[in-house]
Short mmCIF file of C-alpha atoms in Angstrom, two decimals:
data_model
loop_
_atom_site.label_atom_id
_atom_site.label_comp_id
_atom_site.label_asym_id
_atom_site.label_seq_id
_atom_site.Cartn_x
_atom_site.Cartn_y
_atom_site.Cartn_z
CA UNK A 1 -5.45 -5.08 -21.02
CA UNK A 2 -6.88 -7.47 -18.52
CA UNK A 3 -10.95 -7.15 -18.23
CA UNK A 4 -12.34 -8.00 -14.33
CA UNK A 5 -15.54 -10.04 -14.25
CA UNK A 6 -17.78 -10.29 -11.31
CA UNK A 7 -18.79 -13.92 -11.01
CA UNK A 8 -16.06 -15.08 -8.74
CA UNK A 9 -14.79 -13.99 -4.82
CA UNK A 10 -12.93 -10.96 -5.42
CA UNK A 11 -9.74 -10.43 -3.64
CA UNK A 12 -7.81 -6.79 -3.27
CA UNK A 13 -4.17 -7.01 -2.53
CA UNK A 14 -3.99 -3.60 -0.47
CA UNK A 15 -0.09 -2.28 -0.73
CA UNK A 16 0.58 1.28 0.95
CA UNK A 17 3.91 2.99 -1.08
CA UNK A 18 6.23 5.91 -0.15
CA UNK A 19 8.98 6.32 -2.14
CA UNK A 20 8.60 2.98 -3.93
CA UNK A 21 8.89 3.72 -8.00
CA UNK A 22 12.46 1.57 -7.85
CA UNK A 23 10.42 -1.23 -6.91
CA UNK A 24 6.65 -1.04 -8.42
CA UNK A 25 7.19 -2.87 -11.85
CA UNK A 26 9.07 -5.94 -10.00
CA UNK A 27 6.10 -5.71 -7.06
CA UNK A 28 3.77 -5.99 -10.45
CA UNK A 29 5.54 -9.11 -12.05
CA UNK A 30 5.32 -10.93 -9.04
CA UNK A 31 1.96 -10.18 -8.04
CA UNK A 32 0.43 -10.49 -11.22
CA UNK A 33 2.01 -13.74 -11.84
CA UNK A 34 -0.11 -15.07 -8.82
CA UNK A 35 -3.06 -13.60 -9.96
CA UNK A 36 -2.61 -15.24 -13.30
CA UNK A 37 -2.23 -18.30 -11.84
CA UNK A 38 -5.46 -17.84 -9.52
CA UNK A 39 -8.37 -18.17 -12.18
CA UNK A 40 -10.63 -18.65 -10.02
CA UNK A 41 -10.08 -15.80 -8.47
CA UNK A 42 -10.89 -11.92 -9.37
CA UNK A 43 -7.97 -9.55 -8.52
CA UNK A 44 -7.55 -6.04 -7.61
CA UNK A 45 -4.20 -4.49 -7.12
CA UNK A 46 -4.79 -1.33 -4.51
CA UNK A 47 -1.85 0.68 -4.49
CA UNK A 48 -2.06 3.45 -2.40
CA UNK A 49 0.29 6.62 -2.92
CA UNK A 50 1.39 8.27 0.49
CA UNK A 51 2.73 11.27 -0.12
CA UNK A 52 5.99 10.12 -2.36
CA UNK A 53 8.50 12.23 -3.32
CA UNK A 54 9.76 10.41 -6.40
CA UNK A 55 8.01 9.01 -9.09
CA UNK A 56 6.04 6.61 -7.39
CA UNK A 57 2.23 8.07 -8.33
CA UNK A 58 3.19 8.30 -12.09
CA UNK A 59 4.32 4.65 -11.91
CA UNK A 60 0.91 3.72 -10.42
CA UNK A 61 -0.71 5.29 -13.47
CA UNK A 62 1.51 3.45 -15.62
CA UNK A 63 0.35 -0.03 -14.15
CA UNK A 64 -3.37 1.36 -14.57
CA UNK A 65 -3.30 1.88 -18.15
CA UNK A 66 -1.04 -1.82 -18.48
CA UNK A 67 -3.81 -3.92 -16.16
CA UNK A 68 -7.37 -2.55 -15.52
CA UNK A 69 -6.90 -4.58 -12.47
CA UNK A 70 -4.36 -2.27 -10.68
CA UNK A 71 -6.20 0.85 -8.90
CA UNK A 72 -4.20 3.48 -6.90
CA UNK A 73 -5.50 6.02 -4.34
CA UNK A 74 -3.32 9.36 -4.21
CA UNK A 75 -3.34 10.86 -0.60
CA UNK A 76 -3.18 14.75 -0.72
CA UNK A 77 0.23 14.17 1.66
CA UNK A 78 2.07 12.10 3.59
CA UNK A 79 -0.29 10.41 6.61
CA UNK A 80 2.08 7.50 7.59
CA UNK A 81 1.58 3.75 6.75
CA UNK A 82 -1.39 4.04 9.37
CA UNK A 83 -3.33 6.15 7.59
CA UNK A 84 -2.51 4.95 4.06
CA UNK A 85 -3.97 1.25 5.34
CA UNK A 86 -6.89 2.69 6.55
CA UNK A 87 -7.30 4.61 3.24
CA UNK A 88 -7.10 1.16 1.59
CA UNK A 89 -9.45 -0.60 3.62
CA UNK A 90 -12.16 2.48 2.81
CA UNK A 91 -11.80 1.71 -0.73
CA UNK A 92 -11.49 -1.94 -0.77
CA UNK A 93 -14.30 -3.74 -2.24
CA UNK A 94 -12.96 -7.33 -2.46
CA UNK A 95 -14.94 -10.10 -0.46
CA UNK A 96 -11.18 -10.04 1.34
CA UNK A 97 -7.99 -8.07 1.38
CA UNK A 98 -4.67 -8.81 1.68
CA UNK A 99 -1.90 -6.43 3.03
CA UNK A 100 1.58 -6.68 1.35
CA UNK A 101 4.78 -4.16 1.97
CA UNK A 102 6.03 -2.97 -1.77
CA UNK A 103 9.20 -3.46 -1.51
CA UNK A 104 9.13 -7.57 -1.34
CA UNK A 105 10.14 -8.53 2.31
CA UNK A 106 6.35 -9.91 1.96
CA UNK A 107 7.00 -12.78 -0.21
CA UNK A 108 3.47 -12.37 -2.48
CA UNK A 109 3.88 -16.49 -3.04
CA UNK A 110 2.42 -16.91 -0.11
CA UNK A 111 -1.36 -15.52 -1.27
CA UNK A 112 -2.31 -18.68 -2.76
CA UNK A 113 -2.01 -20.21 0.88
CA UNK A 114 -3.36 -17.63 2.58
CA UNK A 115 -6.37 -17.97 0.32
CA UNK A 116 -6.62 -21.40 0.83
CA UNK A 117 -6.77 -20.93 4.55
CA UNK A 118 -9.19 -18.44 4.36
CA UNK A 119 -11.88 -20.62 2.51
CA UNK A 120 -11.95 -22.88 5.49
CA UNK A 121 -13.51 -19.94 7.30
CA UNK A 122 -10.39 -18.62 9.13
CA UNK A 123 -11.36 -14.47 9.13
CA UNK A 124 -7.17 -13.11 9.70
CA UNK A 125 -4.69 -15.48 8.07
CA UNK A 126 -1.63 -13.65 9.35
CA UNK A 127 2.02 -14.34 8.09
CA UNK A 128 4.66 -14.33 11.50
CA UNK A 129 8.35 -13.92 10.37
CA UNK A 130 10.00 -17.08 11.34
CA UNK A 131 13.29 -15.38 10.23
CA UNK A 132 14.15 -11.47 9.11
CA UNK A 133 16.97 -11.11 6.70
CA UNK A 134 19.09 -7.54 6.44
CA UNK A 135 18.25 -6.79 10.03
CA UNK A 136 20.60 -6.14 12.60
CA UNK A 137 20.67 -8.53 15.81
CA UNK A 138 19.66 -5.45 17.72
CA UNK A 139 16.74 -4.88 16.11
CA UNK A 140 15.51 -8.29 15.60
CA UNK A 141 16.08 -8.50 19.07
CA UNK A 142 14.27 -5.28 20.24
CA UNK A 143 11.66 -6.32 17.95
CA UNK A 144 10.98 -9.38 20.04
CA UNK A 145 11.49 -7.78 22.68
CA UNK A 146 8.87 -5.13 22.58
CA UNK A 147 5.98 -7.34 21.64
CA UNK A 148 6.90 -9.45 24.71
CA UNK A 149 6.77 -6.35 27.01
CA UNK A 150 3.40 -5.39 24.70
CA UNK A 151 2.08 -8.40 25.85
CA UNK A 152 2.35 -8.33 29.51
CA UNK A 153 1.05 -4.76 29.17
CA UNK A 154 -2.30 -5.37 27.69
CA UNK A 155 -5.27 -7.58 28.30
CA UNK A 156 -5.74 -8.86 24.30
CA UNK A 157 -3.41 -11.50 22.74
CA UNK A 158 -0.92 -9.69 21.01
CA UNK A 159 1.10 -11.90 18.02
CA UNK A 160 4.36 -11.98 18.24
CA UNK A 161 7.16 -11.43 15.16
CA UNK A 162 3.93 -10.62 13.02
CA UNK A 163 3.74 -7.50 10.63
CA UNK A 164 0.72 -6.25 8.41
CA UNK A 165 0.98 -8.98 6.12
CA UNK A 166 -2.12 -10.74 6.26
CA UNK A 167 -5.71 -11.88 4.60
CA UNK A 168 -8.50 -10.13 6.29
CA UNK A 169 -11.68 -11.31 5.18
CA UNK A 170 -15.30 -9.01 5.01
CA UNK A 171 -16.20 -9.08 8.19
CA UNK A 172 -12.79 -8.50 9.77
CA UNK A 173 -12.53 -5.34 7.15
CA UNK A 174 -15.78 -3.62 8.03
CA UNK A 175 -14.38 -3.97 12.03
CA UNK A 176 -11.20 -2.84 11.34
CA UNK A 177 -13.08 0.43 9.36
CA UNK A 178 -15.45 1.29 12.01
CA UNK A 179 -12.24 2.45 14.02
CA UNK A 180 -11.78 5.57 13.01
CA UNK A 181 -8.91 6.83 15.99
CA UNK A 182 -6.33 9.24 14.83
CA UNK A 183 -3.66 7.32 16.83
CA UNK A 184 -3.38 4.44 15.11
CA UNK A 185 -1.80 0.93 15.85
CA UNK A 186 -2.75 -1.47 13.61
CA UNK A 187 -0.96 -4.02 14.66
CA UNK A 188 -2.76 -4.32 18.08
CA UNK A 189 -6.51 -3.63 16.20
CA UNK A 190 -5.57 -6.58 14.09
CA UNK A 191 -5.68 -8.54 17.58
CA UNK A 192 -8.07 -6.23 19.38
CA UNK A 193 -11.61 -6.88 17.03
CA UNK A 194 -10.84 -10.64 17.68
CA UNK A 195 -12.14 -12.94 15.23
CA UNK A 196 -10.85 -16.96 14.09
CA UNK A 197 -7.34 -16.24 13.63
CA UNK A 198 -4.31 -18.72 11.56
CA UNK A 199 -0.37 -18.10 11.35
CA UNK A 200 1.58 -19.08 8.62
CA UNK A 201 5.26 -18.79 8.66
CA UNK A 202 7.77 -17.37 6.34
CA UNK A 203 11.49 -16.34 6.18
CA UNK A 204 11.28 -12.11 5.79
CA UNK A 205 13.49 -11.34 2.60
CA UNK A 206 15.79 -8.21 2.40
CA UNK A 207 14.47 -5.55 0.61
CA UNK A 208 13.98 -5.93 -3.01
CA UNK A 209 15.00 -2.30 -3.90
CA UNK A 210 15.08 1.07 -2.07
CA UNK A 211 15.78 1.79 1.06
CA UNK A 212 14.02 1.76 4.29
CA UNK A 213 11.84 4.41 5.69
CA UNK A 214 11.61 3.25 9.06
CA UNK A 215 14.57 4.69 11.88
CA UNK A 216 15.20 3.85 14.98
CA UNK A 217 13.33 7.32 15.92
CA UNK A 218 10.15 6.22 13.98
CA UNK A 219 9.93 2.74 15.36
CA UNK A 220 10.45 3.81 19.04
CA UNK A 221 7.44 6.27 18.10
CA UNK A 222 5.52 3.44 17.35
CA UNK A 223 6.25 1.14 19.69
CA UNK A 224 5.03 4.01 22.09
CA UNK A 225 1.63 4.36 19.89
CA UNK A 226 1.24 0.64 20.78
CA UNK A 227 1.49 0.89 24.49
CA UNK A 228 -0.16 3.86 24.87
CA UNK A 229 -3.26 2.40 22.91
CA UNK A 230 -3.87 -0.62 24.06
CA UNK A 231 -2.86 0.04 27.71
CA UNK A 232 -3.10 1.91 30.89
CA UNK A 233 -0.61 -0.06 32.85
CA UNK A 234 2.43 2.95 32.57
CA UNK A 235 -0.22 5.42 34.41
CA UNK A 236 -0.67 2.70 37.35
CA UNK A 237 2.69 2.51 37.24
CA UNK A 238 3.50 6.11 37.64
CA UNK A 239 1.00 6.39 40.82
CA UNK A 240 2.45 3.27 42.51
CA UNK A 241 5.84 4.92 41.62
CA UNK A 242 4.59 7.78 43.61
CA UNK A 243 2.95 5.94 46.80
CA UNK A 244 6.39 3.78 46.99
CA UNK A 245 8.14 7.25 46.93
CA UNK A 246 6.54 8.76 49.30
CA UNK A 247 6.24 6.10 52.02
CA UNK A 248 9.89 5.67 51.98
CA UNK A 249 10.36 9.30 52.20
CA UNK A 250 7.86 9.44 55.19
CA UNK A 251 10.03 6.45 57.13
CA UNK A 252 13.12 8.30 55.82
CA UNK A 253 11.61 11.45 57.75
CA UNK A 254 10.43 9.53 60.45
CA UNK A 255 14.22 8.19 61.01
CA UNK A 256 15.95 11.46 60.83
CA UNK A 257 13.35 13.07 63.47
CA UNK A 258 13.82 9.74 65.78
CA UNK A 259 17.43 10.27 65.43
CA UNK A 260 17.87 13.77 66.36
CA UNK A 261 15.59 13.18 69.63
CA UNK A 262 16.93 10.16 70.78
CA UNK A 263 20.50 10.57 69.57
CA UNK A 264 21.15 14.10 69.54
CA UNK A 265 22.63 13.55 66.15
CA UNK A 266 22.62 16.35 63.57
CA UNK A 267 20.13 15.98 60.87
CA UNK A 268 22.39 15.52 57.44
CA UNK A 269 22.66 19.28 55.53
CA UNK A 270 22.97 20.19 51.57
CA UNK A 271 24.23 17.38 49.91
CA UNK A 272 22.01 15.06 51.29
CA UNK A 273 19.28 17.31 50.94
CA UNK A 274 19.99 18.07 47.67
CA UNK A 275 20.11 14.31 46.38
CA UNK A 276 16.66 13.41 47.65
CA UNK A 277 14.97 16.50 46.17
CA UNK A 278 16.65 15.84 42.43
CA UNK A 279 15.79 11.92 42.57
CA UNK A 280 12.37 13.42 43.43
CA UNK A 281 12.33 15.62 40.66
CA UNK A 282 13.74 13.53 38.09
CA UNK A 283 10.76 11.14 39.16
CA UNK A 284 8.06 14.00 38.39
CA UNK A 285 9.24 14.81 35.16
CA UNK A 286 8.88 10.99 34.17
CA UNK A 287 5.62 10.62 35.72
CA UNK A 288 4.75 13.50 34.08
CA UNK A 289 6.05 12.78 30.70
CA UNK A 290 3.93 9.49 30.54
CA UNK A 291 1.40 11.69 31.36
CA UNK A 292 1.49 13.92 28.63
CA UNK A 293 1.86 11.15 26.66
CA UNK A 294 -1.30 10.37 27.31
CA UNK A 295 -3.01 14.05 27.12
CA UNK A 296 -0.98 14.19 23.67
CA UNK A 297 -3.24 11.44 22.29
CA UNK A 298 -6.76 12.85 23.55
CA UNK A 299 -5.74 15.96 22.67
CA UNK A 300 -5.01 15.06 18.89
CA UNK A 301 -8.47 12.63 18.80
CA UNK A 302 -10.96 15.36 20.43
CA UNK A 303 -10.44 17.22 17.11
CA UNK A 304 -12.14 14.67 15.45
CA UNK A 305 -9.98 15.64 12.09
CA UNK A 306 -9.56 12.47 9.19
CA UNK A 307 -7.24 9.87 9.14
CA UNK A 308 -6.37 10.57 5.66
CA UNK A 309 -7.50 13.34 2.84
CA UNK A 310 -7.29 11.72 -0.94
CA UNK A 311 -6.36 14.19 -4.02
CA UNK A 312 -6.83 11.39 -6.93
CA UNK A 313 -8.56 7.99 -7.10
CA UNK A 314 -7.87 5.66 -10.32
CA UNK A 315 -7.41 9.03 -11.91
CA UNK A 316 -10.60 11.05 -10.75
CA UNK A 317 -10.43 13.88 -8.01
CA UNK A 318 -11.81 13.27 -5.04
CA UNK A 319 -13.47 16.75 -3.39
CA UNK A 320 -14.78 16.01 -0.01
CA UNK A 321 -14.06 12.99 2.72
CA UNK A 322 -16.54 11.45 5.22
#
């Protein structure tokens, strides 16, 4: 059993797991190898349990009794990968934290560089995929895609290709805390409470066992989280959508009446009548739809309910959350 000490920086690798007990004891070998290696370094391994299915939570206890260094925090259900970071970052207690996926695709080699960076002060040592293996070329490409688009939609710098694997250090952890919003997108706080900021590339592995639990569904879902949290431009749009409707309908008007006087002409019946007043419609509904979008959201914070409720931490029930 490994014993921690308290005389040197302490660093918690924070790793959120649904579904992950195929994978957890290769995770461990890796990781721990690196934190072997890293004596001058304490360790804590924060796995965080959200919701699984399987056998993932037993597996975490497992790794407890093997190495005092791993911890694990049990969420009473399933909050999303949102919820379960946030949950991490409450509990972390490391001078800085590093997120990590389970399943591998965040290659954990790369701590000992991120550390390095981070003692020369940088606060976010992020890790941008310079190439994503397993992936189809439409969603690599959607990917990129959507965090261009993201970017010309908000007024922060938004990093492109870059996941949640990163070093945060103290100060960005406490910032990233005091955000308690239901609707979460992490991915845009990351850039959002600012701070000196470093990229480091790597080459995103397949995964190293199970299988994914992200759909096209889900990842549309959050790539609407994103816009609608970090930008207003899609309700501008919707009223300059309605002003440009309008004023050609008024010079459309204006035309027919014109028309008739002048010309005599007939003014156009049903069909045209009906095509103009279904375009209109069909523009409504989407204006409309981005607008519930938007009453969705401040409907779901108002309530002021917790990001996350936790059942079991390192083996002790946890009664009440703040």
């Amino acid at each position: 059993m490994f014993e921690l000490t308290s005389e040197r920086k302490k660093i918690t690798l924070l790793i959120p797991c649904y579904n992950e007990e195929s994978g957890l004891d290769l995770l461990y070998n890796r990781v721990s190898k690196i934190m072997n290696n890293l004596e001058d370094y304490e360790f804590e391994m924060l796995l965080v349990n959200d919701g699984s299915r399987d056998g993932t939570l037993e597996k975490m206890k497992t790794l407890r009794e093997k190495d005092e260094r791993v911890s694990y925090i049990n969420l009473s259900r399933n909050f999303g990968k949102e919820s379960a970071m946030l949950a991490g970052l409450d509990y972390c207690n490391g001078d800085a934290a590093i997120i990590l996926d389970a399943d591998l695709q965040d290659p954990p080699e790369l701590i000992p560089q991120m550390i390095e960076i981070w003692e020369t002060g940088v606060a976010d040592v992020y890790a941008r995929r310079r190439s994503r293996q397993g992936e189809s070329f439409l969603k690599k490409w959607s990917s990129h895609r959507y965090y261009q688009i993201l970017q010309h939609l908000t007024s922060i710098e938004i990093q492109v290709d870059t996941g949640d694997f990163r070093l945060l250090d103290r100060q960005a952890i406490q910032a990233l805390r005091s955000l308690r919003e239901g609707q979460r997108y992490t991915k845009g706080l990351f850039s959002w409470i600012g701070y000196r900021k470093q990229e480091i590339l790597f080459d995103r592995e397949p995964r190293a066992a199970g299988k994914t639990k992200w759909n096209y569904w889900k990842l549309i879902g959050l790539a609407v989280d994103g816009i609608t949290s970090f930008s207003v431009v899609p309700l501008r749009l919707s009223s300059f959508l309605g002003l440009t409707i309008s004023a050609v309908t008024f010079l459309y008007m204006m035309f027919t009446i014109l028309k008739t006087l002048i010309f005599g002409e007939a003014v156009a019946g049903y069909p045209s009548l009906m095509s103009v007043m279904l375009f209109i419609g069909g523009m409504q509904l989407i204006v409309l739809g981005i607008i519930g979008e938007y009453l969705g959201r401040i409907f779901n914070e108002v309530k002021h309910r917790p990001n996350y409720l936790i059942s079991e931490y390192n083996g002790k029930k946890i009664f009440a959350e703040s």
